[in-house]
Amino acid sequence: MLTKLVTTIVIAAAALSTSAARADRRNFAFNYEASTLDKDEAEMEQYLTARGMRLGNNDSLLEWVYQLEVEYGVTERFDLSVYQMFGQKPGESLSWVGWKTRARYRPLDYGVWPVDPLLYFEVIQLADGAFGLEEKLVIGKRTRH
């Protein structure tokens, strides 16, 4: 039932989108880059991660974590994201795990300093009541070829 709901939401959001769909280029899959969405741009991303141990062909020890993110560029240097998180432990059904929201802010335009700084802040609320805050200073450099 929950899987059908998530699928319906994803299909409805894609169908109601008024702009052309495209994919962003990520230089590093598991690193943060010092970039934000442009003003009034939005994107939806999905993440599927396997956690745990895999012994041979036995997947029964893997826990699956699914995240659906909606991201919006508030200004040219500030964007916000909201995530819904779902999980499936071995032998159990897919269930809602919690939500998180993320804010990213670039204090300067690209190229003003030798590096491009980004301030990152995230709030996480899990279904079991756990709560977390995460903050980062991301340093990167955008170059054009």
Short mmCIF file of C-alpha atoms in Angstrom, two decimals:
data_model
loop_
_atom_site.label_atom_id
_atom_site.label_comp_id
_atom_site.label_asym_id
_atom_site.label_seq_id
_atom_site.Cartn_x
_atom_site.Cartn_y
_atom_site.Cartn_z
CA MET A 1 0.00 0.00 0.00
CA LEU A 2 2.77 2.45 0.98
CA THR A 3 4.76 1.54 -2.13
CA LYS A 4 1.73 2.32 -4.32
CA LEU A 5 1.30 5.68 -2.58
CA VAL A 6 4.95 6.64 -3.15
CA THR A 7 4.72 5.55 -6.79
CA THR A 8 1.53 7.57 -7.28
CA ILE A 9 3.12 10.69 -5.76
CA VAL A 10 6.22 10.40 -7.97
CA ILE A 11 4.16 9.88 -11.14
CA ALA A 12 1.79 12.76 -10.27
CA ALA A 13 4.68 15.14 -9.56
CA ALA A 14 6.35 14.24 -12.85
CA ALA A 15 3.09 14.65 -14.80
CA LEU A 16 2.37 18.05 -13.24
CA SER A 17 5.86 19.38 -13.90
CA THR A 18 5.75 22.41 -16.20
CA SER A 19 9.40 22.41 -17.19
CA ALA A 20 11.45 19.99 -19.21
CA ALA A 21 13.00 17.14 -17.26
CA ARG A 22 16.77 16.90 -17.15
CA ALA A 23 19.48 15.41 -14.97
CA ASP A 24 22.19 17.34 -13.20
CA ARG A 25 25.78 16.27 -13.57
CA ARG A 26 27.39 15.20 -10.33
CA ASN A 27 31.14 14.97 -10.29
CA PHE A 28 31.21 12.90 -7.09
CA ALA A 29 28.43 10.51 -6.07
CA PHE A 30 28.96 10.59 -2.30
CA ASN A 31 30.53 14.01 -1.73
CA TYR A 32 28.83 17.35 -1.28
CA GLU A 33 29.55 19.93 -3.94
CA ALA A 34 29.57 23.67 -3.28
CA SER A 35 26.61 24.44 -5.53
CA THR A 36 22.96 25.43 -5.21
CA LEU A 37 20.00 25.38 -7.55
CA ASP A 38 19.23 28.51 -9.54
CA LYS A 39 16.34 30.74 -8.41
CA ASP A 40 12.90 29.20 -9.00
CA GLU A 41 14.36 25.91 -10.25
CA ALA A 42 13.10 22.70 -8.70
CA GLU A 43 14.15 19.11 -8.89
CA MET A 44 13.14 15.78 -7.50
CA GLU A 45 15.69 13.10 -6.66
CA GLN A 46 15.37 9.53 -5.47
CA TYR A 47 17.97 7.59 -3.53
CA LEU A 48 17.99 3.85 -2.90
CA THR A 49 20.69 2.50 -0.60
CA ALA A 50 21.45 -1.01 0.62
CA ARG A 51 22.85 -1.26 4.16
CA GLY A 52 24.23 -4.27 5.94
CA MET A 53 26.22 -7.29 4.94
CA ARG A 54 25.98 -9.37 1.84
CA LEU A 55 27.36 -12.86 2.19
CA GLY A 56 27.59 -14.56 -1.18
CA ASN A 57 24.22 -14.50 -2.90
CA ASN A 58 22.29 -14.05 0.37
CA ASP A 59 20.50 -10.68 0.38
CA SER A 60 18.52 -11.49 3.51
CA LEU A 61 20.82 -9.36 5.69
CA LEU A 62 20.41 -6.18 3.62
CA GLU A 63 18.29 -3.27 4.81
CA TRP A 64 16.96 -1.01 2.05
CA VAL A 65 16.68 2.76 2.58
CA TYR A 66 14.68 4.86 0.10
CA GLN A 67 14.64 8.67 0.09
CA LEU A 68 12.51 10.98 -2.01
CA GLU A 69 13.78 14.58 -2.17
CA VAL A 70 12.12 17.71 -3.52
CA GLU A 71 14.50 20.65 -3.86
CA TYR A 72 13.78 24.31 -4.69
CA GLY A 73 16.05 27.28 -5.47
CA VAL A 74 14.77 30.17 -3.32
CA THR A 75 17.42 32.61 -4.60
CA GLU A 76 20.49 32.28 -6.82
CA ARG A 77 22.56 31.27 -3.77
CA PHE A 78 20.05 29.64 -1.39
CA ASP A 79 18.03 26.45 -1.79
CA LEU A 80 15.80 24.27 0.38
CA SER A 81 15.02 20.54 0.23
CA VAL A 82 12.50 18.28 1.92
CA TYR A 83 13.02 14.51 2.11
CA GLN A 84 10.71 11.65 2.99
CA MET A 85 12.55 8.52 4.09
CA PHE A 86 11.38 4.92 3.90
CA GLY A 87 13.09 1.69 4.87
CA GLN A 88 12.73 -2.04 4.61
CA LYS A 89 14.52 -4.34 7.05
CA PRO A 90 15.06 -8.01 6.23
CA GLY A 91 11.75 -9.89 6.41
CA GLU A 92 9.68 -6.74 7.01
CA SER A 93 7.47 -4.49 4.86
CA LEU A 94 8.44 -1.08 3.56
CA SER A 95 7.77 1.54 6.24
CA TRP A 96 8.10 5.28 6.74
CA VAL A 97 11.33 6.09 8.59
CA GLY A 98 11.07 9.87 8.95
CA TRP A 99 11.74 13.16 7.23
CA LYS A 100 14.51 15.69 6.92
CA THR A 101 14.92 19.16 5.52
CA ARG A 102 18.09 20.75 4.20
CA ALA A 103 19.17 24.33 3.56
CA ARG A 104 22.24 25.32 1.53
CA TYR A 105 23.63 28.83 1.22
CA ARG A 106 26.50 30.14 -0.90
CA PRO A 107 27.62 33.46 0.64
CA LEU A 108 29.49 34.47 -2.55
CA ASP A 109 29.07 34.08 -6.27
CA TYR A 110 31.16 31.36 -7.90
CA GLY A 111 34.78 32.36 -8.49
CA VAL A 112 34.98 35.37 -6.13
CA TRP A 113 37.45 33.55 -3.86
CA PRO A 114 40.00 30.89 -4.81
CA VAL A 115 37.50 28.37 -3.36
CA ASP A 116 33.69 28.41 -3.34
CA PRO A 117 32.26 28.05 0.21
CA LEU A 118 28.83 26.60 0.95
CA LEU A 119 27.01 26.55 4.30
CA TYR A 120 24.94 23.38 4.80
CA PHE A 121 22.31 22.79 7.51
CA GLU A 122 20.05 19.76 7.93
CA VAL A 123 17.29 18.82 10.40
CA ILE A 124 16.32 15.15 10.72
CA GLN A 125 13.25 13.76 12.52
CA LEU A 126 12.86 9.99 12.62
CA ALA A 127 9.60 8.13 13.20
CA ASP A 128 11.00 6.60 16.40
CA GLY A 129 11.40 10.09 17.91
CA ALA A 130 15.13 10.52 17.29
CA PHE A 131 16.08 14.04 16.23
CA GLY A 132 19.28 15.33 14.70
CA LEU A 133 20.96 18.47 13.43
CA GLU A 134 23.81 18.49 10.95
CA GLU A 135 25.85 21.44 9.82
CA LYS A 136 28.79 21.59 7.41
CA LEU A 137 31.09 24.01 5.72
CA VAL A 138 31.59 22.70 2.18
CA ILE A 139 34.57 23.99 0.20
CA GLY A 140 34.74 23.40 -3.53
CA LYS A 141 35.85 25.00 -6.75
CA ARG A 142 33.74 25.32 -9.87
CA THR A 143 35.75 25.48 -13.06
CA ARG A 144 34.58 25.80 -16.62
CA HIS A 145 36.22 23.98 -19.51
#
